[in-house]
């Protein structure tokens, strides 16, 4: 039973903290993670206090996706960069200026980023296009990704659905 008394912040309070624009949320390990236009914040489930993890007004980039991988690393993807929390330390990696990301999935310790120019792989601190996928797409704008276990990557585009073997 959802009641107004269970509301943590009003819309106005949240906008004041997070700015306007797309927001993504993810719950993991009794913590709610919130990616906003001006940063990333968290809130413990049992102590609902809004805490900035990364706050930077210069970011001004919409959060695209939040994910957790099999190593319990948190991945935060915005329109301009990807950040990973490895053992409490945030690492920032700039995306190529020519792409606009649309989705992110993580398989083991590799992230796959969907974009308007195909799919990119992030592994060993390198972001690179996946040539064998991108060269075979009729429509380069990949809008969404999902995986089946750790062996198949599914891609959604304006021209259809594709599968790619990760093995």
Short mmCIF file of C-alpha atoms in Angstrom, two decimals, residues 130-137 140:
data_model
loop_
_atom_site.label_atom_id
_atom_site.label_comp_id
_atom_site.label_asym_id
_atom_site.label_seq_id
_atom_site.Cartn_x
_atom_site.Cartn_y
_atom_site.Cartn_z
CA UNK A 130 32.65 -4.00 -32.15
CA UNK A 131 33.39 -4.23 -35.87
CA UNK A 132 31.81 -7.66 -36.40
CA UNK A 133 28.48 -6.29 -35.09
CA UNK A 134 28.53 -2.77 -36.52
CA UNK A 135 29.54 -3.81 -40.05
CA UNK A 136 26.49 -6.09 -40.27
CA UNK A 137 23.79 -3.73 -38.96
CA UNK A 140 23.38 1.66 -36.93
#
